[in-house]
mmCIF file of C-alpha atoms in Angstrom:
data_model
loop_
_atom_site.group_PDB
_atom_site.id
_atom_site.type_symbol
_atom_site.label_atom_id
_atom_site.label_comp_id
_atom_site.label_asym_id
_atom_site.label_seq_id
_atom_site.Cartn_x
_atom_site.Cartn_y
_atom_site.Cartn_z
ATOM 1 C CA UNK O 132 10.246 0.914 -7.742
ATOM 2 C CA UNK O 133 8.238 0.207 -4.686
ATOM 3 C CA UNK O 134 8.644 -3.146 -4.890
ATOM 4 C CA UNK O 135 12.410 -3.045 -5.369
ATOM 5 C CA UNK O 136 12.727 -0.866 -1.858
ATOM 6 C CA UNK O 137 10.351 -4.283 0.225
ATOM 7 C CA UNK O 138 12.735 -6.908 -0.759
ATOM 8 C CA UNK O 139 15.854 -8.185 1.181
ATOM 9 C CA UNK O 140 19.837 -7.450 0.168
ATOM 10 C CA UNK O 141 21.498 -10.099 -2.289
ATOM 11 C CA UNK O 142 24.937 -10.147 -2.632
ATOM 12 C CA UNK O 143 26.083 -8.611 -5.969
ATOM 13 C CA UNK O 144 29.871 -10.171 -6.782
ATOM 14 C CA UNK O 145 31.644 -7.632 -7.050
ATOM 15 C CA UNK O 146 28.945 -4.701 -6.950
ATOM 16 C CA UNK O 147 29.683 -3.186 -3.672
ATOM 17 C CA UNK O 148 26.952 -0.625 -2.092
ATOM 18 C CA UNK O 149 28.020 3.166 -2.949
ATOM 19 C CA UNK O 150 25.819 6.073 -3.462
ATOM 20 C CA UNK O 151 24.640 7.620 -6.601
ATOM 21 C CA UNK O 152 26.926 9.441 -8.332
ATOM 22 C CA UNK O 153 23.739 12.094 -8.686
ATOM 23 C CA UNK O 154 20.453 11.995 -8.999
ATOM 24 C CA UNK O 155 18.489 10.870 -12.214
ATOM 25 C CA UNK O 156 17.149 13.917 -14.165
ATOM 26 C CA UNK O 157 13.188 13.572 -13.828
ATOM 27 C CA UNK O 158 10.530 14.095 -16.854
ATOM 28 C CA UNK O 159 7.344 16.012 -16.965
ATOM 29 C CA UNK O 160 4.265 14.279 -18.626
ATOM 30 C CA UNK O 161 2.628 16.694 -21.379
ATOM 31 C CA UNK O 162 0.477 15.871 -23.997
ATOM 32 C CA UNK O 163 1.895 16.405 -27.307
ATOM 33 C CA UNK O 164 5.484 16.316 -28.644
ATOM 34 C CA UNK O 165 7.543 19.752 -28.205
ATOM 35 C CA UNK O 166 8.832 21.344 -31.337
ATOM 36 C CA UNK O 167 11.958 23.504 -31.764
ATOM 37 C CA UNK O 168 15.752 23.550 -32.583
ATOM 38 C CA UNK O 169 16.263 23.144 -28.801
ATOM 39 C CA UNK O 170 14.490 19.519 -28.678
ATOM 40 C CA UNK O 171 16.165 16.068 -29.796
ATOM 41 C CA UNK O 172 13.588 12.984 -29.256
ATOM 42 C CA UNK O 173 14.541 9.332 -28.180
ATOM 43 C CA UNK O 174 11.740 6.438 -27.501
ATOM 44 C CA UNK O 175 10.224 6.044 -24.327
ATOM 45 C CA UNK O 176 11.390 2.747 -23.360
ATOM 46 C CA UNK O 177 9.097 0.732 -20.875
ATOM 47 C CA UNK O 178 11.981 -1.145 -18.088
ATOM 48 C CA UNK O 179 13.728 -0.098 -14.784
ATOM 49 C CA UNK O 180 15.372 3.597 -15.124
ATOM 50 C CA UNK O 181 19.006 2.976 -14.757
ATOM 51 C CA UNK O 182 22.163 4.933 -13.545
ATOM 52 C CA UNK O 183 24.776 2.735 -13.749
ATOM 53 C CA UNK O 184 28.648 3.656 -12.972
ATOM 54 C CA UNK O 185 31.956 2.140 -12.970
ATOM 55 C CA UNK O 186 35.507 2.919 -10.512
ATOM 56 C CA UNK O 187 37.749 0.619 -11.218
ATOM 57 C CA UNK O 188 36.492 -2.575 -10.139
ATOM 58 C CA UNK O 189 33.553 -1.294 -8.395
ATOM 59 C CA UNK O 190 30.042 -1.327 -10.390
ATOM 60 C CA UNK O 191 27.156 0.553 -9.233
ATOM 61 C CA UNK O 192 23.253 -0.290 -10.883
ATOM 62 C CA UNK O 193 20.949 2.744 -9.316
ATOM 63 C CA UNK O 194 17.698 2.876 -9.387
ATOM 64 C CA UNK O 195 15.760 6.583 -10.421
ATOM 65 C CA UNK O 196 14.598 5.936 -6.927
ATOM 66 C CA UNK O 197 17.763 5.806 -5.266
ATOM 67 C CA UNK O 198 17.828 1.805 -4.944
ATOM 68 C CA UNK O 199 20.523 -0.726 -5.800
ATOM 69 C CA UNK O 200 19.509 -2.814 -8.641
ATOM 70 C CA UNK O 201 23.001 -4.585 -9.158
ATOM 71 C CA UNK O 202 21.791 -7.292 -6.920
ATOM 72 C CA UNK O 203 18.944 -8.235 -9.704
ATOM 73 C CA UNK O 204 21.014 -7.644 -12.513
ATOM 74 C CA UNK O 205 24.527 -9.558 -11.551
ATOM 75 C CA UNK O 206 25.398 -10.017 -15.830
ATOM 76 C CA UNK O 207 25.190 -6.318 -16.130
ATOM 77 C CA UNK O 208 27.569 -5.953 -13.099
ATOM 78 C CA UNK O 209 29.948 -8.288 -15.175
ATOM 79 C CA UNK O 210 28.867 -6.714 -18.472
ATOM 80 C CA UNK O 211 30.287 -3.164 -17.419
ATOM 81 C CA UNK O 212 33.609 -4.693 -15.728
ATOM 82 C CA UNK O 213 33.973 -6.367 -19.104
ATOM 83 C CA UNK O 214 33.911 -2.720 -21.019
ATOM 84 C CA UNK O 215 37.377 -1.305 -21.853
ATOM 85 C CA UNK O 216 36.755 1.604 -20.010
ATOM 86 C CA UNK O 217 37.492 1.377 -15.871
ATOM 87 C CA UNK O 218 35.725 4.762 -15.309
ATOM 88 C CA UNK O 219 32.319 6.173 -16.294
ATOM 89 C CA UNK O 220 28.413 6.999 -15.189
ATOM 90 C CA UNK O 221 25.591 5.812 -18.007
ATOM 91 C CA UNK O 222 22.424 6.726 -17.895
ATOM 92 C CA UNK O 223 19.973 4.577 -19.269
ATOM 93 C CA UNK O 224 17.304 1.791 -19.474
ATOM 94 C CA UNK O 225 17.265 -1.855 -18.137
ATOM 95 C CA UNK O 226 14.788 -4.253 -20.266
ATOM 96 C CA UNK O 227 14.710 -7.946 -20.573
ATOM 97 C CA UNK O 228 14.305 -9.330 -23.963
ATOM 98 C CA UNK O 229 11.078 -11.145 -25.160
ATOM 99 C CA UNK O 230 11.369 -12.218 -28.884
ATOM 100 C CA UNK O 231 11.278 -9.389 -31.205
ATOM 101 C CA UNK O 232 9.501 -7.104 -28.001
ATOM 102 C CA UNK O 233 10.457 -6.410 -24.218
ATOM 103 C CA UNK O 234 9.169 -7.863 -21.524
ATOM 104 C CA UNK O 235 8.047 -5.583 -18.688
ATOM 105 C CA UNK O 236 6.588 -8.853 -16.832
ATOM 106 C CA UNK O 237 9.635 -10.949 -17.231
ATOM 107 C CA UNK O 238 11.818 -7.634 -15.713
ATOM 108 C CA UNK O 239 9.468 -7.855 -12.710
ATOM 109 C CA UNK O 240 10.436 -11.482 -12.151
ATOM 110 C CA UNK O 241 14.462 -10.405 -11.656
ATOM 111 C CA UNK O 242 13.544 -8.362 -8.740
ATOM 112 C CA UNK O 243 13.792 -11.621 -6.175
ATOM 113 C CA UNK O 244 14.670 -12.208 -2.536
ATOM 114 C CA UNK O 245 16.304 -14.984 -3.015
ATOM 115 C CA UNK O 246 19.931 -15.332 -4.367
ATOM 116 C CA UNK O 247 19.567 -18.629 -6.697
ATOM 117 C CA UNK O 248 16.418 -17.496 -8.399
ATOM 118 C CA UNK O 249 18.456 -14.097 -9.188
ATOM 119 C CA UNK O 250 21.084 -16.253 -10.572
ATOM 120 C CA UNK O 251 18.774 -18.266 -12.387
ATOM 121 C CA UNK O 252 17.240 -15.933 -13.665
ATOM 122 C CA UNK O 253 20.104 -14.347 -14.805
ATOM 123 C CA UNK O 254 21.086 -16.826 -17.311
ATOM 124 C CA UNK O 255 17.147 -17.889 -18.601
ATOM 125 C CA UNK O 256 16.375 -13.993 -19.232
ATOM 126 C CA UNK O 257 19.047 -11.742 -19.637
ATOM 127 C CA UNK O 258 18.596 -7.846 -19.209
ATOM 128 C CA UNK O 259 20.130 -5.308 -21.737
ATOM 129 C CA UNK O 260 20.896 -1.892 -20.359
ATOM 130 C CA UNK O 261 20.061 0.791 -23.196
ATOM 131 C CA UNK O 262 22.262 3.514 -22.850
ATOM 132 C CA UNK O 263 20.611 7.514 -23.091
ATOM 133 C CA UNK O 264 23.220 9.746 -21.491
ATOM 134 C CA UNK O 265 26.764 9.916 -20.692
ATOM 135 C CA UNK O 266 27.461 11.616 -17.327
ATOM 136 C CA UNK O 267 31.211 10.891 -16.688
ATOM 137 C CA UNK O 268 34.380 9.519 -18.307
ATOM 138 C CA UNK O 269 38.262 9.275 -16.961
ATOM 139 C CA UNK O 270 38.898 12.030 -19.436
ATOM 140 C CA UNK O 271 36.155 14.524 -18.345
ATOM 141 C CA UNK O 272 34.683 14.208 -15.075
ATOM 142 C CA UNK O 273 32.436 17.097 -14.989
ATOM 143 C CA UNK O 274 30.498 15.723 -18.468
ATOM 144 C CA UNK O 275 27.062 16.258 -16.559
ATOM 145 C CA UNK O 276 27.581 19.753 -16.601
ATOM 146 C CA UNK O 277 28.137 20.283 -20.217
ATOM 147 C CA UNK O 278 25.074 20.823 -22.507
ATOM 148 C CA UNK O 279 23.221 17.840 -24.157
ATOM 149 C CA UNK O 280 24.380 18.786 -27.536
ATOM 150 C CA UNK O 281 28.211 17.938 -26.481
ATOM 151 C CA UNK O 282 26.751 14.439 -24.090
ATOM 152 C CA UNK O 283 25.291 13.018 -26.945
ATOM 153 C CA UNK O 284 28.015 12.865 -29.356
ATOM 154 C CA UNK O 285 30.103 12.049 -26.620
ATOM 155 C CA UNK O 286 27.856 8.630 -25.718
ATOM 156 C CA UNK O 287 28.462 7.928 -29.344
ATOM 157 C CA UNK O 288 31.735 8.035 -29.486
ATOM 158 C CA UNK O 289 31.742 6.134 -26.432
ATOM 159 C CA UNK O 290 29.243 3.674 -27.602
ATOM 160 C CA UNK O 291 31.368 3.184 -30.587
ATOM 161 C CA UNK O 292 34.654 2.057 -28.520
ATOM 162 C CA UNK O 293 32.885 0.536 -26.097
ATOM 163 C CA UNK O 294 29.641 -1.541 -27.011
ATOM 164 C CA UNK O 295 30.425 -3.249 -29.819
ATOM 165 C CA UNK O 296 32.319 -6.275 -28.245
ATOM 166 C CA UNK O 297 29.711 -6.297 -26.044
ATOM 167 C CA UNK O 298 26.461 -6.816 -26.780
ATOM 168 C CA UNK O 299 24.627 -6.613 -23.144
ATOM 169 C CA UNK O 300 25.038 -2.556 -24.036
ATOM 170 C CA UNK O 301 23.306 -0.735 -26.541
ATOM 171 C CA UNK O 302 23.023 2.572 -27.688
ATOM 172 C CA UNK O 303 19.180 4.233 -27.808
ATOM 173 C CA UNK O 304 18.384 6.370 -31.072
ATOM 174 C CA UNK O 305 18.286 9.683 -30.934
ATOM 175 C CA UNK O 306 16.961 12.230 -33.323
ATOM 176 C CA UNK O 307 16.000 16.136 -33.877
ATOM 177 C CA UNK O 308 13.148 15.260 -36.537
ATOM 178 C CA UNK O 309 9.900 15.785 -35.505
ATOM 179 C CA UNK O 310 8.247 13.949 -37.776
ATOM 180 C CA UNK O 311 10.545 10.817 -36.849
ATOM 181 C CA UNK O 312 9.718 11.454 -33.110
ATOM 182 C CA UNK O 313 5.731 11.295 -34.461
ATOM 183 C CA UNK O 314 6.183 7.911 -36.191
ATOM 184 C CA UNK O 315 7.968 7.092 -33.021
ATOM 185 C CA UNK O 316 5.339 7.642 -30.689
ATOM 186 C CA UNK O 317 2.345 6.138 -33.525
ATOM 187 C CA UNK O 318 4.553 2.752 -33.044
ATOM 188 C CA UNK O 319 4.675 2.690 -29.642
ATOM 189 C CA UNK O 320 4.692 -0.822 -28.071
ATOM 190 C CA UNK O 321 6.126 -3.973 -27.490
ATOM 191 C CA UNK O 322 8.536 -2.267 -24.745
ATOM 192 C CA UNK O 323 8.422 1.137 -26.103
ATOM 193 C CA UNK O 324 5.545 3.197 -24.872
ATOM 194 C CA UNK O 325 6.126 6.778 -26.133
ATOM 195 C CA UNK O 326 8.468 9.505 -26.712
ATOM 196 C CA UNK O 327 11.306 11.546 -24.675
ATOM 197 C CA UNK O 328 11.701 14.901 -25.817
ATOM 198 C CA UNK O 329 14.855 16.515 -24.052
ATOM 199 C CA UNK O 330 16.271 20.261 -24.048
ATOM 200 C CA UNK O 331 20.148 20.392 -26.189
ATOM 201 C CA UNK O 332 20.934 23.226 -24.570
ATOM 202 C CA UNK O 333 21.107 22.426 -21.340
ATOM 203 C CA UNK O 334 23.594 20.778 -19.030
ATOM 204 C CA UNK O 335 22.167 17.065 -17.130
ATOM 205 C CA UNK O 336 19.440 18.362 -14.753
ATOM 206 C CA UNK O 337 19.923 16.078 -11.874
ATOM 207 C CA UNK O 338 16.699 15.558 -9.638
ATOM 208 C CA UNK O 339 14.538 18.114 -11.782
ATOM 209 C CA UNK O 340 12.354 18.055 -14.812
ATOM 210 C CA UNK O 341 13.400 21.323 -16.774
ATOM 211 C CA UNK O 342 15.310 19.751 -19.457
ATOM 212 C CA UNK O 343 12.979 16.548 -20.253
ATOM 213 C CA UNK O 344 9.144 16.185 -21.272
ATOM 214 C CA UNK O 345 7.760 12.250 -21.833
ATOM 215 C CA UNK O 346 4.915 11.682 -23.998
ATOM 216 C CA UNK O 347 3.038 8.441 -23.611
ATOM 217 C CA UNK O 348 0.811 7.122 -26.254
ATOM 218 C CA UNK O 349 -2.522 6.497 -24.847
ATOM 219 C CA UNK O 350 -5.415 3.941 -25.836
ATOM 220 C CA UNK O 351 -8.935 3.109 -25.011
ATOM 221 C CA UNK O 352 -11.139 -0.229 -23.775
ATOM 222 C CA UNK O 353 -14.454 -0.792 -22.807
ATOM 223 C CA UNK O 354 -14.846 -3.278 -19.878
ATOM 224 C CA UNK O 355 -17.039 -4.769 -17.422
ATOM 225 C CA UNK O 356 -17.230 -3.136 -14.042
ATOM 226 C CA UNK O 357 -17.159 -6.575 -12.690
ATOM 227 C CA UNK O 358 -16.475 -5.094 -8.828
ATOM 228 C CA UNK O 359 -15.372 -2.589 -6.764
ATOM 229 C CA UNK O 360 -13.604 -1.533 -3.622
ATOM 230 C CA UNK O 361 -14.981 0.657 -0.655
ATOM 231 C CA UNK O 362 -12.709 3.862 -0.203
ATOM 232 C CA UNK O 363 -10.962 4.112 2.844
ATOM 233 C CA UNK O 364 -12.686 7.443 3.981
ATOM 234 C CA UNK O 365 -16.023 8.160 4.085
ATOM 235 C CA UNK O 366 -18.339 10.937 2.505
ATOM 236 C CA UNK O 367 -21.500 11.929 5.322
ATOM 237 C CA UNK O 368 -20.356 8.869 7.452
ATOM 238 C CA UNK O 369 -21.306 6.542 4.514
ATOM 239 C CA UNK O 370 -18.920 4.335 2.633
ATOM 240 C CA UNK O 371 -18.568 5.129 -0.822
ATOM 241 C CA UNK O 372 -17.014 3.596 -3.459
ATOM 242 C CA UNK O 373 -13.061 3.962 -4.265
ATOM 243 C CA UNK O 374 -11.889 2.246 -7.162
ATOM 244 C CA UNK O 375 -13.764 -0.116 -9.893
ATOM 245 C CA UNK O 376 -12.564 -3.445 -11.013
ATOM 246 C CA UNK O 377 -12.506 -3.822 -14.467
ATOM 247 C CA UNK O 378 -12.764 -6.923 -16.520
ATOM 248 C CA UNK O 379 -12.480 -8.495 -20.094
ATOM 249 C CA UNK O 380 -13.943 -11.614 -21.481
ATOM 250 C CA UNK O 381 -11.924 -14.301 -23.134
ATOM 251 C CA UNK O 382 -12.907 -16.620 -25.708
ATOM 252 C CA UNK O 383 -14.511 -19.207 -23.386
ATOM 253 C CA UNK O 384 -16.653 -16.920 -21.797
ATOM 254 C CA UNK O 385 -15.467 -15.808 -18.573
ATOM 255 C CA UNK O 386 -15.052 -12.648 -17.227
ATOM 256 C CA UNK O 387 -11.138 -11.965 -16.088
ATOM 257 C CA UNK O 388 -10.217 -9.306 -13.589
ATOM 258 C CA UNK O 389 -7.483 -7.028 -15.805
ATOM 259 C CA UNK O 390 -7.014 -3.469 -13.835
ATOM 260 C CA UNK O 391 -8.791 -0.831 -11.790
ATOM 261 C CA UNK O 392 -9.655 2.963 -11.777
ATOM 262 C CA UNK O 393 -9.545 5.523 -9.398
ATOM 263 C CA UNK O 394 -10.228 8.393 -10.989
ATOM 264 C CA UNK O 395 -13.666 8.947 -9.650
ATOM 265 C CA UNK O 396 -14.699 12.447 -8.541
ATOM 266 C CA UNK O 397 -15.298 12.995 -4.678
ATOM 267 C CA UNK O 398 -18.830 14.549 -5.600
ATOM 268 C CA UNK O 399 -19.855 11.698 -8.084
ATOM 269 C CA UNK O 400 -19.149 9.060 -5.542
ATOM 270 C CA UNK O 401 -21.961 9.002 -3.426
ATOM 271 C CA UNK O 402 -24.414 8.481 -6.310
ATOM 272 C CA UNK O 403 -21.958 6.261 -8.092
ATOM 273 C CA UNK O 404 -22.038 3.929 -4.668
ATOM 274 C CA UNK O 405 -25.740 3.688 -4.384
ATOM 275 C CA UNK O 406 -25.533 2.867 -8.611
ATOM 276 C CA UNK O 407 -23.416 0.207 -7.686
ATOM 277 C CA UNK O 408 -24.396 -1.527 -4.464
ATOM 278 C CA UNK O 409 -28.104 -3.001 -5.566
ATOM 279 C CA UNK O 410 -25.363 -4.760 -8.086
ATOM 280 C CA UNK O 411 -23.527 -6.566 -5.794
ATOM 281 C CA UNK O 412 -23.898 -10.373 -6.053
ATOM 282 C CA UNK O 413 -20.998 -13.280 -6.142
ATOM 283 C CA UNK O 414 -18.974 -14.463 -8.284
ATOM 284 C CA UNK O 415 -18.354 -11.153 -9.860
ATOM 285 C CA UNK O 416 -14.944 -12.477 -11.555
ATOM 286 C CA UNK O 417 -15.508 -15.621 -13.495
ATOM 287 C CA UNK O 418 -11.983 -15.886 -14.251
ATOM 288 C CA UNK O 419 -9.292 -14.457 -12.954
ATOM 289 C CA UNK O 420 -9.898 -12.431 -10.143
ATOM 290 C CA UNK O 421 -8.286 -9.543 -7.974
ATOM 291 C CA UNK O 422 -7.346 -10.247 -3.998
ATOM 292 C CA UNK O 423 -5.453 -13.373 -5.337
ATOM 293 C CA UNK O 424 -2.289 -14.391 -3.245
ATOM 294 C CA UNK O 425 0.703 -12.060 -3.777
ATOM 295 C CA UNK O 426 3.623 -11.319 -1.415
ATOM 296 C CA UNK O 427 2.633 -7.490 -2.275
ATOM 297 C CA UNK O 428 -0.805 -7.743 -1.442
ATOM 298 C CA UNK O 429 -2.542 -6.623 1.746
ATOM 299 C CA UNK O 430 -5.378 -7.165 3.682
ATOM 300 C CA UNK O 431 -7.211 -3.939 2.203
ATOM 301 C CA UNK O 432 -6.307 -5.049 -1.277
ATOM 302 C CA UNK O 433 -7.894 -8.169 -0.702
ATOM 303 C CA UNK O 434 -11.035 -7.337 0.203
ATOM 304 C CA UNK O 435 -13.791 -6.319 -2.850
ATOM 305 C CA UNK O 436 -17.648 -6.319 -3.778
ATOM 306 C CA UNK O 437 -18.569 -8.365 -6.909
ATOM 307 C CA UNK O 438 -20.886 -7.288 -8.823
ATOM 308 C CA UNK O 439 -23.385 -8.828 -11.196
ATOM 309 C CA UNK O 440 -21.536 -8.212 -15.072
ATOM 310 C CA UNK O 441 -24.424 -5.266 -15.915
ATOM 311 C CA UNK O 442 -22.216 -2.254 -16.213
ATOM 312 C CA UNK O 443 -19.433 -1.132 -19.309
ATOM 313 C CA UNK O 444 -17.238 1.579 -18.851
ATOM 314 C CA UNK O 445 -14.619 2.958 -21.585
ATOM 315 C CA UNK O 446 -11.217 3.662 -19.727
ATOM 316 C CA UNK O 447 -8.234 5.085 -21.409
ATOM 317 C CA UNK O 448 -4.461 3.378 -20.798
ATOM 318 C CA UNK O 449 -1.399 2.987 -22.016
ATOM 319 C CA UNK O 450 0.090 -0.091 -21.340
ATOM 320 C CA UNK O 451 -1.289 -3.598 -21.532
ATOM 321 C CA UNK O 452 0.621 -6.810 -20.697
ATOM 322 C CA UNK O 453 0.204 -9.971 -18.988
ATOM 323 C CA UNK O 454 -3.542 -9.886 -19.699
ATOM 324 C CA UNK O 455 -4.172 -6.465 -17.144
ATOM 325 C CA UNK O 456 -3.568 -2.923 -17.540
ATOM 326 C CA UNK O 457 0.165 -2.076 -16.132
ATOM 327 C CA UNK O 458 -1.250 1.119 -14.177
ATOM 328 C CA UNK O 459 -4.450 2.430 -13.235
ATOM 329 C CA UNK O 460 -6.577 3.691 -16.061
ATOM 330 C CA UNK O 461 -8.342 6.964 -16.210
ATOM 331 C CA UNK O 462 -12.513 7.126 -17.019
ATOM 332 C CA UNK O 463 -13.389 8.607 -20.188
ATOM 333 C CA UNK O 464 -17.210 7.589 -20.274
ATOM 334 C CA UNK O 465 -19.744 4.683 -18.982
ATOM 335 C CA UNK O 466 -21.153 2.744 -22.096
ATOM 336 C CA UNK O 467 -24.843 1.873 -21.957
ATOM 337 C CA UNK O 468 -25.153 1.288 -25.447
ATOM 338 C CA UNK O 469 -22.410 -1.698 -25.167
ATOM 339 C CA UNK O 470 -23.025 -4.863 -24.040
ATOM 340 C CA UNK O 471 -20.926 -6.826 -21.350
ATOM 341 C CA UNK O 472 -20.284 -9.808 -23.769
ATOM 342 C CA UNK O 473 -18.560 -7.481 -26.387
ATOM 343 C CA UNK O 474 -16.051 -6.498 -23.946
ATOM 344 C CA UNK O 475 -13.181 -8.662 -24.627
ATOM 345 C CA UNK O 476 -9.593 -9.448 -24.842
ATOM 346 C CA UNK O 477 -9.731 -9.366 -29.085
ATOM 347 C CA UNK O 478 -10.160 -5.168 -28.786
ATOM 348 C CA UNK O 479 -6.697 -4.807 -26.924
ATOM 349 C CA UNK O 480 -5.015 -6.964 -29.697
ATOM 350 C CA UNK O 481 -2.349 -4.292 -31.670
ATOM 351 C CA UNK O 482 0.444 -4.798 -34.379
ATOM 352 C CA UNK O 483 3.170 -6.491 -32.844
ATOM 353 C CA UNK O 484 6.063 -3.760 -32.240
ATOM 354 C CA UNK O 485 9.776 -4.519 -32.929
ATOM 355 C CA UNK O 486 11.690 -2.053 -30.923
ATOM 356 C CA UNK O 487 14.917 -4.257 -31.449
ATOM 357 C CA UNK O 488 15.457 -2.398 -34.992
ATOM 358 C CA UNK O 489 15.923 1.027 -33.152
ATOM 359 C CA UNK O 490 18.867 -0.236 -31.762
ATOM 360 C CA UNK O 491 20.416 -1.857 -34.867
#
């Protein structure tokens, strides 16, 4: 949400700045799915974390961050005033639509300084909000503190009266079956990239991560260390290296920049650096390349060594879109058996997921 907090106010209609009702309950990353009678499981979907409220005529979009979102997102502002219901928190997920998939790139787009483009926007790519959690109603204002096992059945009913006249709202699948939750997190993709385990048997744990665990599914790629970045401190009053550049070949032959890693260890830097710098020799990037204009970029990020297309590295990730890795990628080995050329776009290519039929 970093990006959200650098951008300029837009007016919202009717959405009028107001605090969060409470803060967003937080997960902890583990590695494998929890099992027990206290666990339900819901996919992990892959938008903008969402608490979204309604008083009366007064519609608040929060961000897990603490931002306001309802700026971005003006047809869910008029989606929730259109709801029966004048009074109520949701928790839940914002996505944007992309055929059968979601669109974590197109989402990106709505967050916009200017006021026409949001508008615009708007209408070309509308945003769903997928509804997790019920926090508050007229009828019980103190939801949050009553146990999941009574919120859930509770956003059903809700969901039932509420969402289906109205189609910007939908209701995200729940279940206790841990073999479902498995398949769940095997078909991870296409806007859904892994699994939410929660605790029943505990009230909404605002701000914390006791009652929720997220497991991501993870994958693997070799690429091209086609560059790298200096770190901004130095080891023995020597620059060493920071992060590598990665890159992937397409079908034409050039090399396209498509993420970074950071996870280097402070003592393997040093040799890692003198590996690297006998390397260094333009163009580096053939393709698309990093340090391109951006109105997030910085000096620092701009500035890189390219390197002659000798090295392969296999990193693990877990989400790929828009031809790059969404996040920074962890190193699992360096791959002297593979050559550069093999590294390309075809090994990232994975059955087309249709999270739309969880919702149905």
């Amino acid at each position: 949400m970093s990006r959200v907090e650098e951008l300029s106010s837009l007016p919202s209609g009717k959405a009028r700045r107001r605090r969060a009702p409470l803060a967003a309950m937080e997960a902890r990353s583990v590695d494998a799915i929890p099992r027990g009678a206290e666990w339900q499981y819901e996919p992990k979907w892959d938008g903008f974390r969402c608490l979204l409220s309604r008083h009366g005529e007064t519609v608040d979009l929060r961000s897990k961050s603490g931002e306001d979102l309802a700026r971005y997102f003006p047809e869910l502002v008029r989606a929730a005033l259109a709801l029966k219901a004048s009074e109520f928190v949701l928790d839940g997920e914002i996505v944007v639509p992309h055929g059968k998939a979601f669109s974590f790139d197109d989402l990106l787009q709505r967050i916009h300084p200017a006021a026409s483009r949001v508008k615009k926007l708007s209408q070309e790519t509308p945003a769903l909000f997928l509804a997790f959690d019920l926090l508050k109603t007229a009828a019980d204002k103190k939801l949050a503190a009553s146990p999941l096992r009574e919120r859930r059945p509770a956003l059903d009913a809700f969901a039932k009266a509420q969402f289906k006249s109205n189609p910007t709202f939908r209701l995200s699948p729940v279940t206790t079956n841990y073999t479902t939750a498995q398949k769940w997190l095997k078909q991870a993709g296409g806007g859904s990239d892994g699994v939410i385990a929660k605790r029943v048997d505990l009230p909404y744990q605002a701000g914390n991560r006791d009652g929720m665990q997220k497991i991501k599914k993870f994958r693997s790629a070799d690429c091209v260390v086609g560059g790298f970045r200096y770190a901004t401190n130095k080891i023995a009053n020597r620059k060493v290296v920071g992060s590598l550049l990665l890159g992937l070949y397409d079908d034409k032959g050039l090399l396209h920049h498509v993420g970074f890693t950071s996870a280097i260890k402070q003592a393997d830097k040093p040799a890692l650096t003198y590996r690297l710098e006998p390397l260094i020799a333009p163009p580096g990037f053939t393709g698309n390349a990093p340090g391109g204009p951006s109105r997030w970029s910085t000096e620092r990020s701009a500035k890189w060594c390219p390197l002659k297309p000798k090295l392969v590295i296999e990193v693990c990730y877990d989400h790929f879109s828009g031809e790059r890795f969404r996040h920074g990628t962890s190193i699992l080995r360096w791959r002297p058996d593979k050559a550069p050329r093999q590294c390309t776009f075809d090994q990232l290519k994975q059955k087309a997921a249709d999270p739309m039929k969880l919702l149905k």
